[in-house]
PDB file of C-alpha atoms in Angstrom:
ATOM      1  CA  GLY A   1     181.294 -61.859  13.525  1.00  0.00           C
ATOM      2  CA  GLU A   2     184.927 -61.091  14.260  1.00  0.00           C
ATOM      3  CA  ASN A   3     186.092 -61.646  17.802  1.00  0.00           C
ATOM      4  CA  VAL A   4     189.419 -60.736  19.391  1.00  0.00           C
ATOM      5  CA  GLU A   5     190.535 -62.294  22.671  1.00  0.00           C
ATOM      6  CA  GLN A   6     193.380 -60.676  24.619  1.00  0.00           C
ATOM      7  CA  HIS A   7     195.442 -62.142  27.463  1.00  0.00           C
ATOM      8  CA  PRO A   8     196.401 -61.528  30.169  1.00  0.00           C
ATOM      9  CA  SER A   9     194.015 -58.903  31.513  1.00  0.00           C
ATOM     10  CA  THR A  10     196.652 -57.685  33.982  1.00  0.00           C
ATOM     11  CA  LEU A  11     200.423 -58.036  33.875  1.00  0.00           C
ATOM     12  CA  SER A  12     202.969 -56.925  36.447  1.00  0.00           C
ATOM     13  CA  VAL A  13     206.703 -56.938  35.694  1.00  0.00           C
ATOM     14  CA  GLN A  14     209.855 -55.553  37.223  1.00  0.00           C
ATOM     15  CA  GLU A  15     211.584 -52.690  35.494  1.00  0.00           C
ATOM     16  CA  GLY A  16     213.985 -54.041  32.906  1.00  0.00           C
ATOM     17  CA  ASP A  17     212.070 -57.286  32.353  1.00  0.00           C
ATOM     18  CA  SER A  18     210.191 -58.153  29.173  1.00  0.00           C
ATOM     19  CA  ALA A  19     206.415 -58.140  28.797  1.00  0.00           C
ATOM     20  CA  VAL A  20     204.345 -60.145  26.323  1.00  0.00           C
ATOM     21  CA  ILE A  21     200.665 -59.649  25.537  1.00  0.00           C
ATOM     22  CA  LYS A  22     198.831 -62.089  23.281  1.00  0.00           C
ATOM     23  CA  CYS A  23     195.728 -61.788  21.117  1.00  0.00           C
ATOM     24  CA  THR A  24     193.802 -64.275  19.039  1.00  0.00           C
ATOM     25  CA  TYR A  25     191.327 -63.398  16.316  1.00  0.00           C
ATOM     26  CA  SER A  26     188.539 -65.351  14.671  1.00  0.00           C
ATOM     27  CA  ASP A  27     188.212 -63.850  11.166  1.00  0.00           C
ATOM     28  CA  SER A  28     190.777 -65.438   8.881  1.00  0.00           C
ATOM     29  CA  ALA A  29     190.292 -62.524   6.439  1.00  0.00           C
ATOM     30  CA  SER A  30     191.703 -60.033   8.979  1.00  0.00           C
ATOM     31  CA  ASN A  31     194.693 -58.281   7.449  1.00  0.00           C
ATOM     32  CA  TYR A  32     195.630 -55.402   9.748  1.00  0.00           C
ATOM     33  CA  PHE A  33     196.543 -55.635  13.434  1.00  0.00           C
ATOM     34  CA  PRO A  34     197.277 -52.458  15.413  1.00  0.00           C
ATOM     35  CA  TRP A  35     198.282 -52.086  19.045  1.00  0.00           C
ATOM     36  CA  TYR A  36     197.212 -49.091  21.091  1.00  0.00           C
ATOM     37  CA  LYS A  37     198.535 -47.784  24.391  1.00  0.00           C
ATOM     38  CA  GLN A  38     196.218 -45.891  26.700  1.00  0.00           C
ATOM     39  CA  GLU A  39     197.530 -44.043  29.711  1.00  0.00           C
ATOM     40  CA  LEU A  40     195.175 -43.249  32.548  1.00  0.00           C
ATOM     41  CA  GLY A  41     192.618 -40.642  31.500  1.00  0.00           C
ATOM     42  CA  LYS A  42     194.092 -40.310  28.015  1.00  0.00           C
ATOM     43  CA  ARG A  43     193.091 -41.337  24.528  1.00  0.00           C
ATOM     44  CA  PRO A  44     194.315 -44.603  22.957  1.00  0.00           C
ATOM     45  CA  GLN A  45     197.407 -44.011  20.833  1.00  0.00           C
ATOM     46  CA  LEU A  46     198.830 -46.273  18.167  1.00  0.00           C
ATOM     47  CA  ILE A  47     202.222 -47.682  19.119  1.00  0.00           C
ATOM     48  CA  ILE A  48     202.807 -50.282  16.437  1.00  0.00           C
ATOM     49  CA  ASP A  49     200.896 -52.158  13.780  1.00  0.00           C
ATOM     50  CA  ILE A  50     201.415 -55.069  11.425  1.00  0.00           C
ATOM     51  CA  ARG A  51     199.833 -56.195   8.185  1.00  0.00           C
ATOM     52  CA  SER A  52     199.109 -59.770   7.241  1.00  0.00           C
ATOM     53  CA  ASN A  53     201.911 -59.978   4.687  1.00  0.00           C
ATOM     54  CA  VAL A  54     204.528 -59.466   7.416  1.00  0.00           C
ATOM     55  CA  GLY A  55     205.469 -61.872  10.213  1.00  0.00           C
ATOM     56  CA  GLU A  56     207.259 -59.491  12.556  1.00  0.00           C
ATOM     57  CA  LYS A  57     207.813 -55.784  13.001  1.00  0.00           C
ATOM     58  CA  LYS A  58     210.065 -53.942  15.448  1.00  0.00           C
ATOM     59  CA  ASP A  59     210.293 -50.379  16.650  1.00  0.00           C
ATOM     60  CA  GLN A  60     213.001 -49.850  19.252  1.00  0.00           C
ATOM     61  CA  ARG A  61     211.878 -51.717  22.407  1.00  0.00           C
ATOM     62  CA  ILE A  62     208.551 -52.921  21.045  1.00  0.00           C
ATOM     63  CA  ALA A  63     207.818 -55.628  18.514  1.00  0.00           C
ATOM     64  CA  VAL A  64     204.780 -57.393  17.174  1.00  0.00           C
ATOM     65  CA  THR A  65     204.658 -60.909  15.770  1.00  0.00           C
ATOM     66  CA  LEU A  66     201.889 -62.436  13.692  1.00  0.00           C
ATOM     67  CA  ASN A  67     201.055 -66.098  13.166  1.00  0.00           C
ATOM     68  CA  LYS A  68     198.341 -66.235  10.495  1.00  0.00           C
ATOM     69  CA  THR A  69     198.015 -69.988  10.626  1.00  0.00           C
ATOM     70  CA  ALA A  70     197.215 -69.968  14.326  1.00  0.00           C
ATOM     71  CA  LYS A  71     195.400 -66.611  14.051  1.00  0.00           C
ATOM     72  CA  HIS A  72     197.252 -64.952  16.865  1.00  0.00           C
ATOM     73  CA  PHE A  73     199.541 -61.981  17.276  1.00  0.00           C
ATOM     74  CA  SER A  74     201.603 -60.729  20.176  1.00  0.00           C
ATOM     75  CA  LEU A  75     203.127 -57.534  21.514  1.00  0.00           C
ATOM     76  CA  HIS A  76     206.607 -57.760  22.995  1.00  0.00           C
ATOM     77  CA  ILE A  77     208.099 -54.994  25.116  1.00  0.00           C
ATOM     78  CA  THR A  78     211.727 -55.378  26.136  1.00  0.00           C
ATOM     79  CA  GLU A  79     213.634 -53.525  28.853  1.00  0.00           C
ATOM     80  CA  THR A  80     210.405 -52.264  30.371  1.00  0.00           C
ATOM     81  CA  GLN A  81     210.351 -48.870  32.059  1.00  0.00           C
ATOM     82  CA  PRO A  82     207.850 -47.336  34.515  1.00  0.00           C
ATOM     83  CA  GLU A  83     206.509 -45.127  31.706  1.00  0.00           C
ATOM     84  CA  ASP A  84     205.413 -48.282  29.886  1.00  0.00           C
ATOM     85  CA  SER A  85     202.733 -48.707  32.566  1.00  0.00           C
ATOM     86  CA  ALA A  86     199.375 -48.330  30.789  1.00  0.00           C
ATOM     87  CA  VAL A  87     196.520 -50.309  29.291  1.00  0.00           C
ATOM     88  CA  TYR A  88     197.343 -51.935  25.962  1.00  0.00           C
ATOM     89  CA  PHE A  89     194.729 -52.899  23.382  1.00  0.00           C
ATOM     90  CA  CYS A  90     195.102 -55.115  20.374  1.00  0.00           C
ATOM     91  CA  ALA A  91     192.717 -54.908  17.427  1.00  0.00           C
ATOM     92  CA  ALA A  92     192.037 -56.594  14.115  1.00  0.00           C
ATOM     93  CA  THR A  93     190.239 -55.726  10.903  1.00  0.00           C
ATOM     94  CA  ARG A  94     189.704 -57.202   7.456  1.00  0.00           C
ATOM     95  CA  GLY A  95     189.862 -53.686   6.063  1.00  0.00           C
ATOM     96  CA  GLY A  96     187.591 -50.685   5.658  1.00  0.00           C
ATOM     97  CA  GLY A  97     188.441 -49.460   9.126  1.00  0.00           C
ATOM     98  CA  LYS A  98     186.040 -51.415  11.346  1.00  0.00           C
ATOM     99  CA  LEU A  99     188.444 -52.372  14.104  1.00  0.00           C
ATOM    100  CA  ILE A 100     187.517 -55.080  16.588  1.00  0.00           C
ATOM    101  CA  PHE A 101     189.366 -54.558  19.871  1.00  0.00           C
ATOM    102  CA  GLY A 102     190.539 -56.961  22.501  1.00  0.00           C
ATOM    103  CA  GLN A 103     189.513 -56.417  26.106  1.00  0.00           C
ATOM    104  CA  GLY A 104     192.768 -54.730  27.111  1.00  0.00           C
ATOM    105  CA  THR A 105     195.792 -55.575  29.284  1.00  0.00           C
ATOM    106  CA  GLU A 106     196.760 -53.405  32.225  1.00  0.00           C
ATOM    107  CA  LEU A 107     200.554 -53.447  32.379  1.00  0.00           C
ATOM    108  CA  SER A 108     202.261 -52.351  35.572  1.00  0.00           C
ATOM    109  CA  VAL A 109     206.040 -51.887  35.586  1.00  0.00           C
ATOM    110  CA  LYS A 110     207.451 -51.773  39.099  1.00  0.00           C
ATOM    111  CA  PRO A 111     210.653 -49.784  39.682  1.00  0.00           C
TER     112      PRO A 111
ATOM    113  CA  ASP B   1     196.381 -36.359  17.450  1.00  0.00           C
ATOM    114  CA  ALA B   2     194.949 -35.740  13.947  1.00  0.00           C
ATOM    115  CA  GLY B   3     193.169 -32.549  15.025  1.00  0.00           C
ATOM    116  CA  ILE B   4     190.263 -34.327  16.700  1.00  0.00           C
ATOM    117  CA  THR B   5     188.245 -32.669  19.440  1.00  0.00           C
ATOM    118  CA  GLN B   6     185.216 -33.856  21.361  1.00  0.00           C
ATOM    119  CA  SER B   7     182.603 -31.866  23.235  1.00  0.00           C
ATOM    120  CA  PRO B   8     181.607 -31.861  25.949  1.00  0.00           C
ATOM    121  CA  ARG B   9     184.494 -33.582  27.729  1.00  0.00           C
ATOM    122  CA  HIS B  10     182.377 -34.405  30.754  1.00  0.00           C
ATOM    123  CA  LYS B  11     178.625 -34.582  31.159  1.00  0.00           C
ATOM    124  CA  VAL B  12     176.254 -35.674  33.891  1.00  0.00           C
ATOM    125  CA  THR B  13     172.633 -36.145  32.934  1.00  0.00           C
ATOM    126  CA  GLU B  14     169.501 -37.841  34.156  1.00  0.00           C
ATOM    127  CA  THR B  15     167.794 -40.955  32.868  1.00  0.00           C
ATOM    128  CA  GLY B  16     165.390 -40.221  30.052  1.00  0.00           C
ATOM    129  CA  THR B  17     167.014 -37.011  28.816  1.00  0.00           C
ATOM    130  CA  PRO B  18     168.419 -36.639  25.303  1.00  0.00           C
ATOM    131  CA  VAL B  19     172.179 -36.178  24.973  1.00  0.00           C
ATOM    132  CA  THR B  20     174.287 -35.224  21.966  1.00  0.00           C
ATOM    133  CA  LEU B  21     178.041 -35.647  21.803  1.00  0.00           C
ATOM    134  CA  ARG B  22     180.079 -33.921  19.134  1.00  0.00           C
ATOM    135  CA  CYS B  23     183.245 -35.001  17.370  1.00  0.00           C
ATOM    136  CA  HIS B  24     185.072 -32.436  15.263  1.00  0.00           C
ATOM    137  CA  GLN B  25     188.099 -33.088  13.045  1.00  0.00           C
ATOM    138  CA  THR B  26     190.244 -30.749  11.003  1.00  0.00           C
ATOM    139  CA  GLU B  27     192.076 -33.373   8.912  1.00  0.00           C
ATOM    140  CA  ASN B  28     189.397 -33.830   6.234  1.00  0.00           C
ATOM    141  CA  HIS B  29     189.338 -37.555   7.032  1.00  0.00           C
ATOM    142  CA  ARG B  30     186.584 -39.427   5.291  1.00  0.00           C
ATOM    143  CA  TYR B  31     185.927 -42.072   7.937  1.00  0.00           C
ATOM    144  CA  MET B  32     184.716 -41.344  11.467  1.00  0.00           C
ATOM    145  CA  TYR B  33     183.758 -43.668  14.297  1.00  0.00           C
ATOM    146  CA  TRP B  34     182.110 -43.612  17.703  1.00  0.00           C
ATOM    147  CA  TYR B  35     183.243 -46.110  20.336  1.00  0.00           C
ATOM    148  CA  ARG B  36     182.320 -46.653  23.928  1.00  0.00           C
ATOM    149  CA  GLN B  37     184.834 -47.869  26.485  1.00  0.00           C
ATOM    150  CA  ASP B  38     183.794 -49.849  29.534  1.00  0.00           C
ATOM    151  CA  PRO B  39     185.923 -51.839  32.005  1.00  0.00           C
ATOM    152  CA  GLY B  40     186.495 -55.386  30.776  1.00  0.00           C
ATOM    153  CA  HIS B  41     185.080 -54.688  27.305  1.00  0.00           C
ATOM    154  CA  GLY B  42     187.770 -52.709  25.577  1.00  0.00           C
ATOM    155  CA  LEU B  43     186.485 -50.368  22.889  1.00  0.00           C
ATOM    156  CA  ARG B  44     183.248 -51.276  21.174  1.00  0.00           C
ATOM    157  CA  LEU B  45     182.044 -49.691  17.953  1.00  0.00           C
ATOM    158  CA  ILE B  46     178.694 -47.886  18.168  1.00  0.00           C
ATOM    159  CA  HIS B  47     178.314 -46.301  14.716  1.00  0.00           C
ATOM    160  CA  TYR B  48     180.589 -45.212  11.939  1.00  0.00           C
ATOM    161  CA  SER B  49     180.513 -42.959   8.893  1.00  0.00           C
ATOM    162  CA  TYR B  50     182.217 -43.379   5.545  1.00  0.00           C
ATOM    163  CA  GLY B  51     181.239 -39.988   4.198  1.00  0.00           C
ATOM    164  CA  VAL B  52     178.797 -37.124   4.545  1.00  0.00           C
ATOM    165  CA  LYS B  53     175.330 -38.529   5.197  1.00  0.00           C
ATOM    166  CA  ASP B  54     176.698 -42.091   4.945  1.00  0.00           C
ATOM    167  CA  THR B  55     176.532 -43.932   8.246  1.00  0.00           C
ATOM    168  CA  ASP B  56     176.184 -47.499   9.448  1.00  0.00           C
ATOM    169  CA  LYS B  57     175.722 -49.443  12.667  1.00  0.00           C
ATOM    170  CA  GLY B  58     178.446 -51.007  14.764  1.00  0.00           C
ATOM    171  CA  GLU B  59     178.223 -53.833  17.275  1.00  0.00           C
ATOM    172  CA  VAL B  60     176.472 -51.863  20.080  1.00  0.00           C
ATOM    173  CA  SER B  61     174.213 -49.416  18.229  1.00  0.00           C
ATOM    174  CA  ASP B  62     170.939 -49.915  20.136  1.00  0.00           C
ATOM    175  CA  GLY B  63     169.842 -46.682  21.827  1.00  0.00           C
ATOM    176  CA  TYR B  64     172.170 -44.501  19.743  1.00  0.00           C
ATOM    177  CA  SER B  65     171.827 -42.538  16.527  1.00  0.00           C
ATOM    178  CA  VAL B  66     174.348 -40.516  14.537  1.00  0.00           C
ATOM    179  CA  SER B  67     174.445 -37.805  11.944  1.00  0.00           C
ATOM    180  CA  ARG B  68     177.100 -36.416   9.668  1.00  0.00           C
ATOM    181  CA  SER B  69     176.075 -33.360   7.676  1.00  0.00           C
ATOM    182  CA  LYS B  70     179.649 -32.086   7.195  1.00  0.00           C
ATOM    183  CA  THR B  71     182.947 -33.881   6.715  1.00  0.00           C
ATOM    184  CA  GLU B  72     184.362 -32.398   9.909  1.00  0.00           C
ATOM    185  CA  ASP B  73     181.509 -33.172  12.326  1.00  0.00           C
ATOM    186  CA  PHE B  74     180.088 -36.476  13.534  1.00  0.00           C
ATOM    187  CA  LEU B  75     177.330 -36.315  16.149  1.00  0.00           C
ATOM    188  CA  LEU B  76     176.275 -39.104  18.500  1.00  0.00           C
ATOM    189  CA  THR B  77     172.805 -38.830  20.041  1.00  0.00           C
ATOM    190  CA  LEU B  78     171.321 -40.759  22.913  1.00  0.00           C
ATOM    191  CA  GLU B  79     167.617 -40.177  22.381  1.00  0.00           C
ATOM    192  CA  SER B  80     166.671 -41.144  25.933  1.00  0.00           C
ATOM    193  CA  ALA B  81     169.705 -41.779  28.108  1.00  0.00           C
ATOM    194  CA  THR B  82     169.799 -44.829  30.386  1.00  0.00           C
ATOM    195  CA  SER B  83     172.199 -45.728  33.202  1.00  0.00           C
ATOM    196  CA  SER B  84     173.666 -48.504  31.027  1.00  0.00           C
ATOM    197  CA  GLN B  85     174.950 -45.778  28.701  1.00  0.00           C
ATOM    198  CA  THR B  86     177.222 -44.394  31.401  1.00  0.00           C
ATOM    199  CA  SER B  87     180.606 -44.772  29.751  1.00  0.00           C
ATOM    200  CA  VAL B  88     183.555 -43.036  28.163  1.00  0.00           C
ATOM    201  CA  TYR B  89     182.904 -42.247  24.513  1.00  0.00           C
ATOM    202  CA  PHE B  90     185.699 -41.933  21.993  1.00  0.00           C
ATOM    203  CA  CYS B  91     185.553 -40.622  18.486  1.00  0.00           C
ATOM    204  CA  ALA B  92     188.099 -41.795  15.930  1.00  0.00           C
ATOM    205  CA  THR B  93     188.937 -40.965  12.343  1.00  0.00           C
ATOM    206  CA  HIS B  94     191.019 -42.242   9.486  1.00  0.00           C
ATOM    207  CA  GLU B  95     191.754 -41.004   6.038  1.00  0.00           C
ATOM    208  CA  GLN B  96     190.635 -43.667   3.624  1.00  0.00           C
ATOM    209  CA  ALA B  97     189.679 -47.311   3.496  1.00  0.00           C
ATOM    210  CA  SER B  98     193.136 -48.445   2.477  1.00  0.00           C
ATOM    211  CA  THR B  99     194.723 -46.645   5.434  1.00  0.00           C
ATOM    212  CA  ASP B 100     193.516 -48.414   8.528  1.00  0.00           C
ATOM    213  CA  THR B 101     195.334 -46.420  11.193  1.00  0.00           C
ATOM    214  CA  GLN B 102     192.724 -44.767  13.378  1.00  0.00           C
ATOM    215  CA  TYR B 103     193.349 -41.653  15.441  1.00  0.00           C
ATOM    216  CA  PHE B 104     191.323 -41.061  18.569  1.00  0.00           C
ATOM    217  CA  GLY B 105     189.822 -37.971  20.118  1.00  0.00           C
ATOM    218  CA  PRO B 106     190.299 -37.148  23.828  1.00  0.00           C
ATOM    219  CA  GLY B 107     187.052 -38.799  24.923  1.00  0.00           C
ATOM    220  CA  THR B 108     183.833 -37.736  26.648  1.00  0.00           C
ATOM    221  CA  ARG B 109     182.959 -39.090  30.081  1.00  0.00           C
ATOM    222  CA  LEU B 110     179.176 -39.421  30.314  1.00  0.00           C
ATOM    223  CA  THR B 111     177.372 -40.238  33.530  1.00  0.00           C
ATOM    224  CA  VAL B 112     173.659 -41.020  33.446  1.00  0.00           C
ATOM    225  CA  LEU B 113     172.038 -40.873  36.888  1.00  0.00           C
TER     226      LEU B 113
END
């Protein structure tokens, strides 16, 4: 079945630096790739997503890139701020809503 | 937050007891999901529903059952709770198959002693 690997599991950056989280997926039919942010004790919340017909998508300081050939996608956060500290999850699906999640990355932004 | 609530929010129970968790949504979303979240495993799908009385298994369904008698409610039952089912349980919904964005409920922290 579909598998999603996410790296790194923890990431520590200085405020103002960039952060990159990478995911690889196994199902070549996957066509939707969301990223969720989960603050401590809170629910996961969608921050950005990308569909397979698009190579890159940006929303202010965050961006996602997709390489279908290599079957990997990445989350880029620029000008990190302490409020970016959270656990980030990538996910993939071939449609119909059954998301397969990566293991999560705990991002720590140090002031 | 797509009008999703979960009850109870916290529960402590003993091994062997039955437990039912409730997810309630006010958005009239067709699809509903139950996930469990454990350290190092991300979110794993337990069961999902694609309509009233239509449910199917996810990747970690053993020991769990679900029911959906109304569009707005999706129940997760642990028939005989075990310590390995100690986890945080999240419900999620989305509107239709072509719209894959899922919205999550606030979660239920379940501890099985």
